[in-house]
XYZ file of C-alpha atoms in Angstrom:
738
model
C 24.947 181.266 128.132
C 27.502 178.476 128.446
C 29.028 176.665 125.527
C 27.465 173.389 126.678
C 23.999 174.863 126.520
C 24.638 176.373 123.123
C 25.414 172.965 121.645
C 21.965 171.680 122.594
C 19.933 174.563 121.245
C 16.769 173.375 119.519
C 16.624 175.910 116.680
C 19.781 174.448 115.088
C 18.321 170.937 114.656
C 17.966 169.846 110.991
C 14.395 168.748 111.633
C 13.522 172.327 112.543
C 15.360 173.705 109.523
C 13.376 171.511 107.128
C 10.032 172.509 108.632
C 10.271 176.294 108.957
C 10.720 178.879 106.242
C 13.990 180.425 105.128
C 13.189 183.687 106.968
C 12.510 181.807 110.213
C 15.795 179.911 109.920
C 17.614 183.183 109.334
C 16.060 184.721 112.449
C 16.895 181.689 114.599
C 20.465 181.683 113.424
C 20.901 185.381 114.215
C 19.266 184.873 117.597
C 21.601 181.975 118.320
C 24.724 183.946 117.457
C 23.598 186.891 119.571
C 22.828 184.703 122.578
C 26.250 183.025 122.620
C 28.075 186.229 123.671
C 27.318 189.866 124.065
C 28.606 190.398 120.562
C 29.017 188.142 117.494
C 31.809 185.631 118.004
C 33.052 184.153 114.715
C 34.929 181.334 116.410
C 31.884 180.199 118.399
C 29.715 180.501 115.292
C 32.136 178.308 113.356
C 32.022 175.624 116.044
C 28.210 175.528 116.100
C 28.059 175.655 112.318
C 30.329 172.616 111.990
C 28.070 170.492 114.197
C 24.957 171.440 112.206
C 26.758 170.884 108.897
C 27.902 167.427 109.976
C 24.367 166.366 110.878
C 22.924 167.624 107.588
C 25.613 165.895 105.518
C 25.062 162.633 107.361
C 21.355 162.783 106.591
C 22.104 163.840 102.973
C 19.271 166.326 103.111
C 19.995 168.519 100.127
C 17.109 170.948 100.570
C 17.913 171.619 104.221
C 21.584 172.000 103.424
C 20.867 174.617 100.746
C 18.860 176.686 103.235
C 21.574 176.243 105.853
C 24.271 177.474 103.443
C 22.209 180.523 102.533
C 21.820 181.473 106.227
C 25.508 180.784 106.786
C 26.453 183.060 103.872
C 24.131 185.872 104.987
C 25.610 185.904 108.527
C 29.174 186.059 107.197
C 28.313 188.888 104.831
C 26.659 190.875 107.637
C 29.744 190.698 109.913
C 32.282 190.853 107.092
C 33.029 194.574 107.560
C 33.953 194.364 111.254
C 36.210 191.301 110.819
C 38.144 192.503 107.782
C 40.186 194.934 109.881
C 40.506 192.776 113.019
C 41.037 189.137 111.980
C 40.724 188.561 108.264
C 42.196 185.087 108.261
C 39.357 183.352 110.248
C 36.780 185.097 108.066
C 38.501 183.959 104.857
C 38.757 180.438 106.226
C 35.013 180.431 106.912
C 34.304 181.570 103.346
C 36.529 178.806 101.938
C 34.629 176.220 104.020
C 31.343 177.606 102.708
C 32.598 177.288 99.108
C 33.683 173.698 99.760
C 30.216 172.918 101.134
C 28.575 174.282 97.986
C 30.931 172.229 95.841
C 30.073 169.085 97.821
C 26.480 169.394 96.672
C 27.484 170.385 93.144
C 26.691 174.118 93.365
C 29.836 175.081 91.456
C 28.627 178.538 90.435
C 28.128 179.648 94.031
C 31.413 178.062 95.062
C 33.318 179.924 92.342
C 31.736 183.245 93.295
C 32.589 182.831 96.968
C 36.172 181.790 96.215
C 36.583 184.746 93.886
C 35.539 187.034 96.746
C 38.053 185.317 99.024
C 40.956 185.845 96.638
C 40.040 189.501 96.108
C 39.653 190.068 99.848
C 42.985 188.413 100.558
C 44.849 190.559 98.040
C 43.194 193.769 99.273
C 44.172 193.181 102.929
C 47.735 192.048 102.069
C 47.676 189.134 104.498
C 50.765 186.939 104.855
C 49.028 183.552 105.220
C 50.051 181.943 101.927
C 48.625 178.573 102.966
C 45.075 179.882 103.008
C 45.553 181.537 99.643
C 46.849 178.278 98.159
C 43.866 176.366 99.524
C 41.449 178.896 98.107
C 43.221 178.937 94.740
C 43.317 175.134 94.485
C 39.679 174.922 95.398
C 38.860 177.574 92.820
C 40.714 175.656 90.093
C 38.932 172.493 91.151
C 35.587 174.274 90.793
C 36.462 175.530 87.317
C 37.670 172.122 86.160
C 34.683 170.363 87.688
C 32.236 172.747 86.053
C 33.836 172.359 82.613
C 33.844 168.574 82.762
C 30.287 168.523 84.080
C 29.142 170.697 81.187
C 30.804 168.346 78.696
C 29.169 165.306 80.265
C 25.772 167.014 80.251
C 26.029 167.785 76.540
C 27.041 164.206 75.758
C 24.244 162.852 77.923
C 21.651 164.690 75.800
C 22.557 162.597 72.759
C 19.621 160.521 71.500
C 20.108 156.729 71.639
C 23.899 156.599 72.043
C 25.595 153.205 71.564
C 26.308 151.149 74.711
C 30.064 151.776 74.645
C 29.538 155.562 74.646
C 27.072 155.294 77.520
C 29.468 153.129 79.547
C 32.312 155.621 79.033
C 30.017 158.454 80.117
C 29.130 156.557 83.276
C 32.792 156.000 84.175
C 33.614 159.695 83.793
C 30.616 160.668 85.926
C 31.725 158.259 88.660
C 35.142 159.970 88.641
C 33.593 163.401 89.156
C 31.225 162.221 91.857
C 34.209 162.016 94.227
C 34.510 165.800 94.115
C 30.778 166.476 94.515
C 29.093 163.356 95.963
C 25.643 164.976 96.094
C 25.667 166.866 92.784
C 22.231 166.515 91.206
C 23.443 166.947 87.573
C 26.018 164.196 88.100
C 23.423 161.897 89.640
C 21.109 162.522 86.673
C 23.893 161.521 84.271
C 24.652 158.377 86.279
C 21.002 157.335 86.591
C 20.210 157.853 82.899
C 23.342 155.926 81.880
C 22.434 153.001 84.127
C 18.916 152.918 82.658
C 20.264 152.927 79.115
C 22.591 150.060 80.003
C 19.596 148.222 81.572
C 21.274 148.129 84.985
C 18.020 148.839 86.768
C 19.023 147.404 90.129
C 22.208 149.503 90.261
C 20.169 152.600 89.433
C 17.792 151.900 92.325
C 20.684 151.362 94.756
C 22.473 154.543 93.656
C 19.487 156.844 94.076
C 18.340 155.188 97.278
C 21.825 155.427 98.810
C 22.169 159.116 97.972
C 18.637 159.849 99.252
C 18.239 162.434 96.506
C 15.039 161.161 94.918
C 12.677 163.620 96.549
C 14.781 166.647 95.515
C 14.566 166.588 91.733
C 11.718 165.468 89.434
C 14.139 163.948 86.911
C 15.761 161.782 89.580
C 12.314 160.778 90.809
C 11.309 159.740 87.291
C 14.487 157.686 86.831
C 14.009 156.023 90.203
C 10.390 155.150 89.399
C 11.367 153.722 86.009
C 14.103 151.628 87.601
C 11.676 150.287 90.213
C 9.132 149.499 87.513
C 11.726 147.582 85.516
C 12.571 145.619 88.670
C 8.901 144.501 88.833
C 8.113 146.912 91.675
C 5.375 148.837 89.894
C 3.342 149.642 93.002
C 6.348 151.034 94.858
C 7.249 153.115 91.812
C 3.749 154.582 91.686
C 3.914 155.433 95.395
C 7.249 157.237 94.947
C 5.831 159.342 92.122
C 2.633 160.126 94.010
C 4.556 161.233 97.113
C 6.791 163.526 95.105
C 3.905 165.117 93.209
C 2.087 165.897 96.445
C 5.163 167.594 97.933
C 6.585 169.406 94.886
C 3.856 170.730 92.567
C 5.207 172.006 89.252
C 4.368 172.208 85.562
C 7.675 171.498 83.828
C 8.173 168.680 81.327
C 9.578 166.198 83.829
C 6.649 166.650 86.203
C 4.289 166.063 83.291
C 6.082 162.763 82.673
C 5.644 161.920 86.341
C 1.916 162.562 86.038
C 1.848 160.205 83.055
C 3.678 157.614 85.131
C 1.202 158.047 87.955
C -1.720 157.671 85.575
C -0.102 154.559 84.130
C 0.007 152.938 87.564
C -3.608 153.866 88.186
C -4.744 152.416 84.852
C -2.768 149.248 85.444
C -4.498 148.647 88.755
C -7.884 149.438 87.191
C -7.220 146.909 84.435
C -6.512 144.189 86.969
C -9.698 145.016 88.830
C -11.674 144.859 85.585
C -10.199 141.437 84.777
C -11.160 140.191 88.217
C -14.716 141.430 87.631
C -14.853 139.885 84.099
C -15.198 143.335 82.541
C -12.935 142.552 79.590
C -13.758 145.621 77.516
C -12.762 147.950 80.346
C -9.576 145.952 80.906
C -8.613 146.218 77.233
C -9.289 149.959 77.270
C -7.122 150.526 80.359
C -4.249 148.397 79.063
C -4.330 150.157 75.699
C -3.943 153.501 77.448
C -1.076 152.034 79.483
C 0.798 151.187 76.282
C 0.199 154.658 74.850
C 1.033 156.635 77.987
C 4.777 156.122 78.316
C 7.910 154.621 76.814
C 8.980 151.317 78.325
C 12.582 150.598 79.293
C 11.824 146.973 80.109
C 10.651 144.593 77.386
C 9.357 142.103 79.944
C 7.087 144.706 81.502
C 5.705 145.647 78.101
C 5.287 141.960 77.252
C 3.199 141.437 80.386
C 0.894 144.286 79.349
C 0.445 142.779 75.884
C -0.191 139.390 77.479
C -2.898 140.740 79.779
C -4.579 142.585 76.926
C -4.361 139.510 74.693
C -5.956 137.378 77.401
C -8.759 139.908 77.814
C -9.363 140.015 74.046
C -9.423 136.231 73.915
C -11.994 136.059 76.694
C -14.249 138.517 74.892
C -13.801 136.576 71.594
C -11.860 139.302 69.782
C -9.641 136.683 68.168
C -7.777 138.941 65.768
C -6.674 141.350 68.509
C -5.837 138.461 70.818
C -3.511 136.913 68.249
C -1.806 140.244 67.629
C -1.214 140.942 71.337
C -0.071 137.427 72.200
C 2.315 137.388 69.249
C 3.752 140.672 70.485
C 4.163 139.312 74.012
C 5.976 136.205 72.756
C 8.344 138.296 70.649
C 9.226 140.575 73.569
C 9.642 137.731 76.058
C 10.108 134.419 74.216
C 11.262 132.578 77.354
C 7.921 132.749 79.149
C 6.003 129.497 78.576
C 2.705 130.993 79.746
C 2.710 133.380 76.795
C 3.405 130.572 74.324
C 0.713 128.266 75.722
C -1.948 130.962 75.629
C -0.923 131.847 72.077
C -1.432 128.237 70.954
C -4.825 128.204 72.662
C -5.790 131.355 70.809
C -4.702 129.862 67.485
C -6.823 126.754 68.055
C -9.818 128.860 68.957
C -9.325 131.059 65.924
C -9.183 128.101 63.543
C -12.610 126.956 64.700
C -14.140 130.320 63.870
C -12.379 131.035 60.603
C -14.374 130.886 57.389
C -12.867 129.158 54.405
C -10.924 131.545 52.212
C -12.141 131.733 48.630
C -9.143 131.369 46.345
C -9.239 131.890 42.589
C -6.581 131.719 39.916
C -6.680 134.509 37.356
C -4.725 133.885 34.137
C -4.014 136.958 32.055
C -2.057 137.472 28.846
C -0.798 140.566 27.094
C -0.640 141.379 23.368
C 3.021 140.798 22.713
C 3.093 141.614 18.950
C 4.877 144.858 19.517
C 7.237 143.219 21.939
C 8.018 140.507 19.352
C 8.691 143.137 16.724
C 11.023 145.044 19.052
C 12.770 141.792 19.965
C 13.282 141.061 16.267
C 14.821 144.466 15.760
C 17.169 143.928 18.675
C 18.122 140.508 17.301
C 18.946 142.002 13.913
C 21.035 144.728 15.537
C 22.867 142.060 17.509
C 23.505 140.072 14.318
C 24.955 143.168 12.694
C 27.193 143.868 15.685
C 28.442 140.271 15.556
C 29.229 140.574 11.849
C 26.414 138.311 10.626
C 25.113 139.715 7.317
C 21.863 138.713 5.657
C 21.955 136.889 2.333
C 20.957 138.560 -0.938
C 17.841 136.409 -1.091
C 16.769 137.548 2.413
C 17.247 141.207 1.505
C 15.382 140.779 -1.822
C 12.421 138.994 -0.266
C 12.151 141.618 2.426
C 12.042 144.492 -0.086
C 9.554 142.774 -2.455
C 6.018 144.074 -2.098
C 2.893 142.353 -3.389
C -0.290 144.304 -3.825
C -3.566 142.455 -4.250
C -5.954 143.433 -7.058
C -8.445 144.707 -4.511
C -5.856 147.215 -3.318
C -5.039 148.335 -6.865
C -6.546 151.457 -8.321
C -7.801 149.381 -11.315
C -9.824 147.006 -9.149
C -13.166 148.143 -10.524
C -12.029 147.546 -14.125
C -10.807 144.103 -13.194
C -14.097 143.099 -11.625
C -16.266 144.327 -14.517
C -14.051 142.684 -17.181
C -14.065 139.371 -15.361
C -17.851 139.290 -15.084
C -18.205 140.223 -18.763
C -15.812 137.456 -19.837
C -17.626 134.785 -17.826
C -20.981 135.892 -19.251
C -19.741 135.674 -22.869
C -18.262 132.204 -22.316
C -21.493 130.904 -20.820
C -23.381 132.211 -23.861
C -20.901 130.357 -26.114
C -21.662 127.070 -24.320
C -18.777 126.966 -21.868
C -19.222 126.809 -18.124
C -16.768 127.921 -15.446
C -15.043 124.529 -15.349
C -14.465 124.087 -19.086
C -13.004 127.392 -20.244
C -11.154 127.372 -23.598
C -7.398 127.338 -23.767
C -6.753 130.806 -25.045
C -4.566 133.946 -24.773
C -1.591 133.507 -22.661
C 1.174 131.477 -21.186
C 1.545 130.076 -17.705
C 1.118 132.272 -14.681
C 4.693 131.736 -13.517
C 6.114 132.925 -16.839
C 3.679 135.806 -16.906
C 4.750 136.973 -13.457
C 8.380 136.704 -14.408
C 7.796 138.621 -17.617
C 5.964 141.363 -15.766
C 8.709 141.755 -13.205
C 11.524 141.801 -15.793
C 9.715 144.153 -18.189
C 9.465 141.534 -20.981
C 6.601 140.772 -23.356
C 3.972 138.189 -22.509
C 3.848 135.044 -24.596
C 0.467 133.634 -25.580
C 0.104 129.895 -26.239
C -1.905 128.589 -29.259
C -2.847 125.020 -30.220
C -2.301 123.916 -33.803
C -5.512 124.198 -35.850
C -4.728 120.954 -37.713
C -6.326 118.938 -35.020
C -3.554 116.375 -35.180
C -2.618 116.940 -31.691
C 0.814 118.275 -32.590
C 3.126 120.079 -30.270
C 2.078 123.360 -28.918
C 4.139 126.254 -30.172
C 4.437 129.656 -28.590
C 4.691 133.064 -30.154
C 5.905 136.261 -28.392
C 3.276 138.947 -27.998
C 4.469 142.310 -26.806
C 2.177 143.976 -24.301
C 1.661 147.599 -25.154
C 2.078 150.371 -22.586
C -1.658 150.991 -22.527
C -2.480 147.370 -21.501
C -2.119 145.750 -18.063
C -2.613 142.221 -16.744
C -5.701 142.330 -14.574
C -6.128 138.672 -13.526
C -5.054 135.114 -14.149
C -7.602 132.326 -14.639
C -6.905 128.603 -14.322
C -8.818 126.152 -16.553
C -8.091 122.611 -17.790
C -4.696 122.577 -16.127
C -3.561 125.838 -17.734
C -3.375 129.413 -16.472
C -4.488 132.377 -18.627
C -3.913 136.103 -18.284
C -6.716 138.684 -18.515
C -5.627 141.901 -20.234
C -7.307 145.251 -19.558
C -6.643 148.706 -20.940
C -4.349 150.725 -18.654
C -5.851 153.778 -16.961
C -3.998 156.505 -15.158
C -4.791 157.000 -11.463
C -6.485 160.181 -10.404
C -3.565 161.114 -8.151
C 0.038 160.144 -7.848
C 0.615 157.016 -5.828
C 4.031 156.174 -4.452
C 4.494 152.815 -2.773
C 7.785 152.365 -0.936
C 9.039 149.758 1.445
C 9.559 152.167 4.346
C 6.026 153.541 3.978
C 4.481 150.093 4.220
C 6.616 149.107 7.205
C 5.577 152.195 9.133
C 1.983 150.974 9.149
C 3.007 148.096 11.402
C 4.654 150.225 14.134
C 3.225 153.022 16.226
C 6.266 155.121 17.016
C 9.943 154.406 16.544
C 11.120 152.553 19.631
C 14.080 153.993 21.583
C 17.166 151.866 21.292
C 18.429 152.277 24.860
C 16.634 152.608 28.225
C 16.680 155.913 30.136
C 20.090 156.952 31.399
C 19.172 156.540 35.091
C 18.357 152.846 34.463
C 21.368 151.842 32.394
C 23.639 151.276 35.404
C 21.107 149.191 37.351
C 20.703 145.753 35.819
C 17.958 144.824 38.287
C 15.650 147.452 36.728
C 16.467 146.757 33.080
C 14.188 143.703 33.083
C 11.239 145.949 33.978
C 12.128 148.333 31.169
C 12.071 145.433 28.716
C 8.498 144.744 29.879
C 7.447 148.390 29.559
C 4.610 147.592 27.162
C 3.162 145.234 29.767
C 3.246 148.062 32.303
C 1.708 150.635 29.931
C 0.652 149.651 26.427
C 0.773 153.347 25.511
C 4.323 153.736 26.722
C 5.468 155.229 23.407
C 2.891 158.002 23.666
C 4.881 159.754 26.388
C 4.410 157.769 29.621
C 6.603 159.159 32.422
C 8.022 157.043 35.253
C 10.676 157.485 37.943
C 13.112 154.912 39.290
C 10.834 153.414 41.944
C 7.840 153.254 39.607
C 9.556 150.742 37.317
C 9.399 147.970 39.912
C 6.306 149.101 41.834
C 3.743 149.919 39.118
C 0.986 147.384 38.451
C 1.052 145.836 34.935
C -1.809 147.180 32.864
C -3.495 143.804 32.325
C -3.667 143.207 36.089
C -4.828 146.763 36.738
C -7.598 146.335 34.149
C -8.772 143.120 35.817
C -8.884 144.759 39.258
C -10.681 147.833 37.919
C -13.331 145.671 36.249
C -13.854 143.794 39.511
C -14.087 147.011 41.572
C -16.378 149.065 39.257
C -18.136 151.466 41.664
C -18.925 155.115 42.294
C -15.990 156.495 44.286
C -12.749 154.619 44.849
C -9.589 155.682 46.709
C -6.164 154.673 45.407
C -4.189 155.271 48.597
C -0.738 154.781 47.058
C -1.149 156.065 43.509
C 2.498 156.079 42.438
C 2.808 156.965 38.754
C -0.859 156.094 38.114
C -0.908 152.458 36.977
C -4.010 151.475 38.958
C -5.452 154.973 39.130
C -5.825 155.211 35.351
C -7.583 151.854 34.982
C -9.874 152.566 37.943
C -10.851 155.846 36.291
C -11.962 153.892 33.208
C -14.495 151.840 35.216
C -15.411 154.069 38.179
C -17.122 157.448 38.267
C -14.641 159.166 40.577
C -11.125 158.247 41.702
C -9.257 159.850 44.619
C -5.521 159.307 44.135
C -3.192 159.904 47.110
C 0.583 160.128 46.692
C 3.183 161.613 49.044
C 5.844 162.333 46.404
C 5.056 165.586 44.517
C 7.280 164.682 41.546
C 5.642 161.284 41.165
C 2.144 162.718 41.361
C 3.005 165.093 38.507
C 4.069 162.098 36.420
C 0.812 160.351 37.307
C -1.206 163.376 36.176
C 0.657 163.389 32.871
C 0.034 159.660 32.361
C -3.661 160.129 33.082
C -3.809 162.728 30.315
C -2.207 160.227 27.932
C -5.073 157.796 28.645
C -7.675 160.578 28.612
C -9.042 160.064 32.143
C -7.636 163.076 33.990
C -11.115 164.594 34.408
C -12.249 161.665 36.593
C -9.331 161.772 39.044
C -8.914 163.932 42.144
C -5.250 164.203 43.146
C -4.087 164.593 46.770
C -0.400 165.084 47.571
C 0.104 164.028 51.189
C 0.724 161.255 53.699
C -1.742 158.428 53.092
C -1.990 157.561 56.797
C -3.002 161.092 57.739
C -5.323 161.628 54.775
C -7.190 158.313 55.025
C -9.390 159.194 58.003
C -10.695 162.301 56.206
C -11.893 160.489 53.066
C -15.239 158.971 52.096
C -15.410 156.273 49.439
C -17.202 153.127 48.319
C -13.984 151.138 47.858
C -10.383 151.607 49.028
C -7.554 150.162 46.972
C -4.403 149.467 49.024
C -1.099 148.864 47.274
C 1.502 150.026 49.829
C 5.252 149.612 49.274
C 6.470 146.047 49.762
C 9.983 146.974 50.829
C 11.799 147.591 47.552
C 13.366 144.940 45.343
C 14.716 142.935 48.286
C 11.467 142.087 50.085
C 10.995 138.549 51.396
C 9.757 136.430 48.479
C 9.519 133.188 50.488
C 7.023 134.245 53.155
C 5.664 137.777 53.334
C 3.749 139.035 56.367
C 1.811 142.214 56.908
C 3.970 142.959 59.944
C 6.990 143.202 57.621
C 5.176 145.812 55.530
C 6.085 148.992 57.425
C 4.362 152.032 55.933
C 6.211 154.194 58.441
C 7.866 153.710 61.824
C 4.578 153.078 63.632
C 2.199 151.712 60.963
C 2.392 148.174 59.590
C 0.268 146.473 56.962
C -2.159 145.299 59.654
C -2.489 148.810 61.096
C -3.119 150.195 57.617
C -6.012 147.779 57.086
C -7.555 148.746 60.437
C -7.428 152.416 59.444
C -8.997 151.681 56.064
C -11.804 149.535 57.461
C -12.982 152.521 59.523
C -13.784 154.291 56.242
C -15.326 151.355 54.360
C -15.356 147.580 54.571
C -14.918 147.218 50.802
C -11.154 146.957 50.482
C -8.808 145.633 47.803
C -5.360 144.639 49.089
C -2.609 144.299 46.455
C 0.073 142.042 47.979
C 3.078 139.873 47.069
C 2.307 136.344 45.948
C 4.030 134.891 49.060
C 1.603 136.558 51.487
C 0.046 134.164 53.987
C -3.682 133.796 53.374
C -4.208 132.857 57.010
C -2.961 136.291 57.971
C -5.478 137.865 55.605
C -8.274 135.871 57.165
C -7.110 137.023 60.602
C -7.834 140.602 59.550
C -11.569 139.789 59.392
C -11.984 136.534 61.356
C -15.776 136.553 61.120
C -16.039 137.413 57.411
C -15.119 135.871 54.090
C -12.092 136.836 52.055
C -11.664 136.403 48.313
C -8.084 135.948 47.133
C -7.034 136.044 43.488
C -3.729 134.496 42.492
C -2.955 136.476 39.366
C -0.857 134.901 36.609
C 0.473 137.066 33.783
C 1.746 135.334 30.640
C 2.054 132.080 32.555
C 3.921 133.486 35.577
C 2.388 134.052 39.017
C 2.734 137.730 39.859
C 0.652 138.930 42.809
C -2.045 138.078 45.314
C -5.079 140.368 45.340
C -7.389 140.107 48.364
C -10.977 141.419 48.292
C -12.980 142.228 51.414
C -16.551 143.248 52.145
C -19.032 143.395 49.277
C -16.252 142.693 46.768
C -16.112 139.037 47.831
C -17.509 136.790 45.129
C -20.648 134.903 46.063
């Protein structure tokens, strides 16, 4: 067979190599080499191999090239023994070319193995061609360096959400390595992912299309489809994914993502068909699945999905969902006027269907006697620290104690003697208003004499009847006589003397004993140690008796509870309004609302995610004596809610700490977790029961509350405590006042 005929042999064509199996290609290659000469000619094989290799590289057919290299390697290994002794240099040169071909497509492991064999073979045969050894050694070092740098880039590429500058640096390094291995799949994956993260979707499409490597790897196919989708070529992206899945069936993670992408394209087309057929419910269902199916790299694409779903909801008169979707579309793509116009249309339509919100003002006050007493104590301590001492008169008046006759142990003797005296005077011809001037001096002098331990003077008129001056004589009161009462008559005051009787038991009256009757428990001077350094929390500690009026009986609270617990007066008002069989307190905290609900409801289910806080809540419930009515659940409220059954659900989720927006608060700002807002929380709760109490900041928009139930009434209570507006409490369902 001539050399001209051998160049045109059909079995060597790349089209044939891509269609037949590896075994068939191997057989054809062996047949070709045997037909060229009577025996295997390495030089002729090398010439034919170069022509086939050139064609495959020009077409950038990675799969065909891998099969070609495997056949190439198997032929060289089969004839290696006979050429080692005859002409080692051409054989080594062929192995070096094979290693370079593997490196071109990024197969560094195979290239390193082949080059290692070349170096060992060269040293064993003791050849003198140093040039070939240098080429093999340089290529081997290049493989090692390339593999190390590629491994570093791969590890850095796995980082989750790297900043843009790190991604850009990674892309530059990958572009430097791509010169060594232009068709390396790992390098192309790094480049494509970096371009997607930098939102260079067009460059990503051009790179993968130019290399023609999309159909070789599922990850590259996924990146290419995502780039096409972000370039508003959704149908083409779906076709690329479908073609790949038909040709390369697999079950790995990337192929699963491709199936999700394919399903997304199918659902998107079904949604458009449903909109054309005025089947709005089916369109909403398909678009909802589209949003759930995959992560979106392009905000505009996601905005268009929200817009289509919002339009479908508006057409089927689901105004609340329409507003939510159209608001989301406008936030993702604020430059599109179509989104804004449809949003305004939806708002106008919603206003026509909204029912007037019932708004009430609730004014509550707390018993501040204990707070006043504690404030007085603090003021006195401050006066002492500033060196301000009380006067002697102030100290004397404070220590003086007056005991009424009714509180005296001789009260019964006083009452009987008084009645007897009045009866005798009436028999003598005197009434109550004309009593005789007898026995005693004025009440002021009598009091002074009693306090100073002196005798009591009794005044007598002169019996001459001449109206002379009244003289006074000192009468010493014996130890067995006491002053029981003073009686005023005709402008004078008289003392009633009774025999002194000993009490049945010892009675000790001291100033400290009397003062203790006005206080429950000695108040701590300083707040807890973990609050002393935070001045923003101290104000809540000063109002601790408004939070729990039994605070001194051992109430336990943690740092967050000080600014998140509901004041007891407000909690009592809500509990009285709720009054039902079973109520769920979804965010129990340290038990402020839970305790008051247990006082009015038969059964309370308290949910709290913090185990330490729920222990404090249990302790506080024991202080109020309602622990037997409360069922405690320690867990995530979002996950637990769907498993509960209740008549009423009380929602008091976190508002965002001390720094929440006090000017205008929205339910979208209230993020329970990364994926659940205040609106989502309400939708989860309404699946359990429509009777919901929402405890919100006072700056919450009432229009937003009405949007939660556009076809129902909402009752909103603006709660004032001691003259200050505190919170807004919204009632839904049967809790709305008629």
